[in-house]
Structure formats: structure tokens, C-alpha cells
Amino acid sequence: MSVIMNGESFFSGLANNCRSNPNWASVNKRIFRGLDFLVSVANDDFHTYLTLTEPVSGIIEDRPDFSNVDGAIGIWGSRYTKNLVGKRLNGNTLQQLVDGQYTGNLQFCSALDPGGAYSCN
């Protein structure tokens, strides 16, 4: 399973989010301090189990049994969660954030670019 977001969707979504809150309309600057990601993954058996145990939305309430343990009922699976904090943007992406079509008029600057072209000085 993967999630891919293209740049245009990222920047237009960010711009719409900033514009949708009236309290954020008159800010002097928006300081970019990095992106945070929460990545949660699990094996296919765990995904199958979660899918089969979702709430029933139809008339039929019978659920198939699911087990990946021989001679028993249960599930043996794995999952992992990783929190990635403060990831930087590359130069081109930072330029789009500060000067781009969607977010160029939203006063973004970068705390991660001290003395650079996009610094918050």
C-alpha cells in the first residue's frame, strides 16, 4: 500500500486550508518549520483481519472466520508505527511554497533556511 500526493495537490490543499480559516487571513508571516509524518504499516494478514471485522453496513451480518494460525483461531501479524518529525523541503519545493502559484501570496518563509533566500529574517 502506498500513498502518492502530487505537488499541485499538496500546495493547492495547503492554500485552501490557510484561506478557509478567517482567523488566519491577516498574518504577517507563516513560518515553515518542517513537515511531520506519522507512518503506520501492517502486514497483509492484519489488513485482512481489520477489513473482515469492520462494522456491517448491509443486511447480511454473517462474517467469515479468519485465522492464520494452524490448528487454532487467531491472527499472527505485525504492525509498525514511525513518527518522522521536522522533515525539510528541497530547494525547488521550498521555492514553490514561498513564491509558487498556490501559496506565493500567503507569506510563507522558512525557519530552516537561515540567511537564505526564503529565511524569515
mmCIF file of C-alpha atoms in Angstrom:
data_model
loop_
_atom_site.group_PDB
_atom_site.id
_atom_site.type_symbol
_atom_site.label_atom_id
_atom_site.label_comp_id
_atom_site.label_asym_id
_atom_site.label_seq_id
_atom_site.Cartn_x
_atom_site.Cartn_y
_atom_site.Cartn_z
ATOM 1 C CA MET A 1 0.000 0.000 0.000
ATOM 2 C CA SER A 2 1.293 3.436 -0.819
ATOM 3 C CA VAL A 3 0.038 6.977 -0.889
ATOM 4 C CA ILE A 4 1.263 9.378 -3.521
ATOM 5 C CA MET A 5 0.379 13.053 -3.458
ATOM 6 C CA ASN A 6 1.498 15.184 -6.341
ATOM 7 C CA GLY A 7 2.921 18.638 -5.720
ATOM 8 C CA GLU A 8 -0.032 20.522 -7.154
ATOM 9 C CA SER A 9 -2.462 18.737 -4.816
ATOM 10 C CA PHE A 10 -0.194 19.402 -1.839
ATOM 11 C CA PHE A 11 0.142 23.137 -2.491
ATOM 12 C CA SER A 12 -3.485 23.735 -3.503
ATOM 13 C CA GLY A 13 -4.685 21.831 -0.411
ATOM 14 C CA LEU A 14 -2.348 23.811 1.817
ATOM 15 C CA ALA A 15 -3.527 27.090 0.291
ATOM 16 C CA ASN A 16 -7.205 26.154 0.656
ATOM 17 C CA ASN A 17 -6.646 25.193 4.292
ATOM 18 C CA CYS A 18 -4.915 28.503 5.038
ATOM 19 C CA ARG A 19 -7.621 30.536 3.306
ATOM 20 C CA SER A 20 -10.548 28.640 4.849
ATOM 21 C CA ASN A 21 -9.806 29.852 8.385
ATOM 22 C CA PRO A 22 -10.837 33.526 8.773
ATOM 23 C CA ASN A 23 -8.558 33.886 11.809
ATOM 24 C CA TRP A 24 -5.571 33.266 9.541
ATOM 25 C CA ALA A 25 -6.488 35.863 6.905
ATOM 26 C CA SER A 26 -4.267 38.697 8.126
ATOM 27 C CA VAL A 27 -0.995 37.125 9.227
ATOM 28 C CA ASN A 28 2.369 38.842 8.801
ATOM 29 C CA LYS A 29 4.207 35.618 8.006
ATOM 30 C CA ARG A 30 3.761 31.876 8.097
ATOM 31 C CA ILE A 31 6.888 30.166 9.351
ATOM 32 C CA PHE A 32 7.643 26.747 7.859
ATOM 33 C CA ARG A 33 9.405 24.598 10.444
ATOM 34 C CA GLY A 34 9.220 21.246 8.684
ATOM 35 C CA LEU A 35 6.738 18.527 7.798
ATOM 36 C CA ASP A 36 5.707 15.819 10.238
ATOM 37 C CA PHE A 37 4.637 12.375 9.047
ATOM 38 C CA LEU A 38 3.060 9.545 11.010
ATOM 39 C CA VAL A 39 3.628 6.302 9.119
ATOM 40 C CA SER A 40 1.700 3.212 10.251
ATOM 41 C CA VAL A 41 2.130 -0.072 8.406
ATOM 42 C CA ALA A 42 0.950 -3.642 8.917
ATOM 43 C CA ASN A 43 1.228 -6.952 7.107
ATOM 44 C CA ASP A 44 -1.454 -8.215 4.709
ATOM 45 C CA ASP A 45 -2.989 -10.647 7.234
ATOM 46 C CA PHE A 46 -3.527 -7.825 9.709
ATOM 47 C CA HIS A 47 -5.189 -5.758 6.970
ATOM 48 C CA THR A 48 -7.451 -8.686 6.028
ATOM 49 C CA TYR A 49 -8.456 -9.158 9.664
ATOM 50 C CA LEU A 50 -9.294 -5.453 10.076
ATOM 51 C CA THR A 51 -11.325 -5.478 6.863
ATOM 52 C CA LEU A 52 -13.344 -8.527 7.947
ATOM 53 C CA THR A 53 -14.065 -7.098 11.401
ATOM 54 C CA GLU A 54 -15.325 -3.703 10.194
ATOM 55 C CA PRO A 55 -18.891 -2.813 11.195
ATOM 56 C CA VAL A 56 -21.512 -4.439 8.973
ATOM 57 C CA SER A 57 -23.275 -1.993 6.679
ATOM 58 C CA GLY A 58 -25.595 -4.379 4.862
ATOM 59 C CA ILE A 59 -28.368 -6.842 5.633
ATOM 60 C CA ILE A 60 -26.110 -9.884 5.939
ATOM 61 C CA GLU A 61 -24.423 -9.960 9.327
ATOM 62 C CA ASP A 62 -22.533 -13.250 8.947
ATOM 63 C CA ARG A 63 -18.812 -12.738 8.870
ATOM 64 C CA PRO A 64 -16.295 -15.240 7.614
ATOM 65 C CA ASP A 65 -13.881 -16.620 10.181
ATOM 66 C CA PHE A 66 -10.321 -15.549 9.655
ATOM 67 C CA SER A 67 -7.296 -17.163 11.165
ATOM 68 C CA ASN A 68 -3.734 -17.507 10.003
ATOM 69 C CA VAL A 69 -2.742 -19.772 12.907
ATOM 70 C CA ASP A 70 -2.776 -23.511 12.093
ATOM 71 C CA GLY A 71 -4.934 -25.569 14.474
ATOM 72 C CA ALA A 72 -6.345 -22.532 16.267
ATOM 73 C CA ILE A 73 -8.396 -19.412 15.772
ATOM 74 C CA GLY A 74 -6.472 -16.202 15.908
ATOM 75 C CA ILE A 75 -4.208 -13.935 13.997
ATOM 76 C CA TRP A 76 -0.461 -13.635 13.921
ATOM 77 C CA GLY A 77 0.513 -10.333 12.405
ATOM 78 C CA SER A 78 2.684 -7.336 12.741
ATOM 79 C CA ARG A 79 2.414 -3.599 12.575
ATOM 80 C CA TYR A 80 4.825 -0.736 12.932
ATOM 81 C CA THR A 81 4.447 2.991 13.535
ATOM 82 C CA LYS A 82 7.119 5.585 12.863
ATOM 83 C CA ASN A 83 6.875 9.310 13.577
ATOM 84 C CA LEU A 84 9.029 11.439 11.264
ATOM 85 C CA VAL A 85 9.311 14.986 12.599
ATOM 86 C CA GLY A 86 10.631 18.176 11.018
ATOM 87 C CA LYS A 87 11.368 16.914 7.512
ATOM 88 C CA ARG A 88 12.808 19.644 5.282
ATOM 89 C CA LEU A 89 11.679 20.602 1.808
ATOM 90 C CA ASN A 90 14.205 20.578 -1.014
ATOM 91 C CA GLY A 91 15.110 23.898 -2.649
ATOM 92 C CA ASN A 92 12.588 23.705 -5.501
ATOM 93 C CA THR A 93 9.735 22.735 -3.197
ATOM 94 C CA LEU A 94 10.607 25.490 -0.726
ATOM 95 C CA GLN A 95 10.641 27.966 -3.611
ATOM 96 C CA GLN A 96 7.145 26.802 -4.597
ATOM 97 C CA LEU A 97 5.947 27.207 -1.011
ATOM 98 C CA VAL A 98 7.229 30.789 -0.786
ATOM 99 C CA ASP A 99 6.735 32.047 -4.367
ATOM 100 C CA GLY A 100 4.518 29.470 -6.073
ATOM 101 C CA GLN A 101 1.181 29.732 -7.836
ATOM 102 C CA TYR A 102 -0.916 28.445 -4.924
ATOM 103 C CA THR A 103 0.914 29.645 -1.797
ATOM 104 C CA GLY A 104 3.024 32.552 -3.060
ATOM 105 C CA ASN A 105 0.677 35.188 -1.624
ATOM 106 C CA LEU A 106 0.353 33.559 1.814
ATOM 107 C CA GLN A 107 3.560 34.998 3.350
ATOM 108 C CA PHE A 108 5.413 31.721 3.884
ATOM 109 C CA CYS A 109 9.056 31.788 4.941
ATOM 110 C CA SER A 110 11.374 29.105 6.288
ATOM 111 C CA ALA A 111 12.915 28.824 9.733
ATOM 112 C CA LEU A 112 15.115 26.098 8.227
ATOM 113 C CA ASP A 113 16.798 28.475 5.749
ATOM 114 C CA PRO A 114 18.706 30.924 7.994
ATOM 115 C CA GLY A 115 20.244 33.683 5.911
ATOM 116 C CA GLY A 116 18.907 32.103 2.728
ATOM 117 C CA ALA A 117 16.537 33.447 0.114
ATOM 118 C CA TYR A 118 13.479 32.128 1.980
ATOM 119 C CA SER A 119 14.572 32.943 5.527
ATOM 120 C CA CYS A 120 12.127 34.509 7.981
ATOM 121 C CA ASN A 121 14.542 37.354 8.852
#
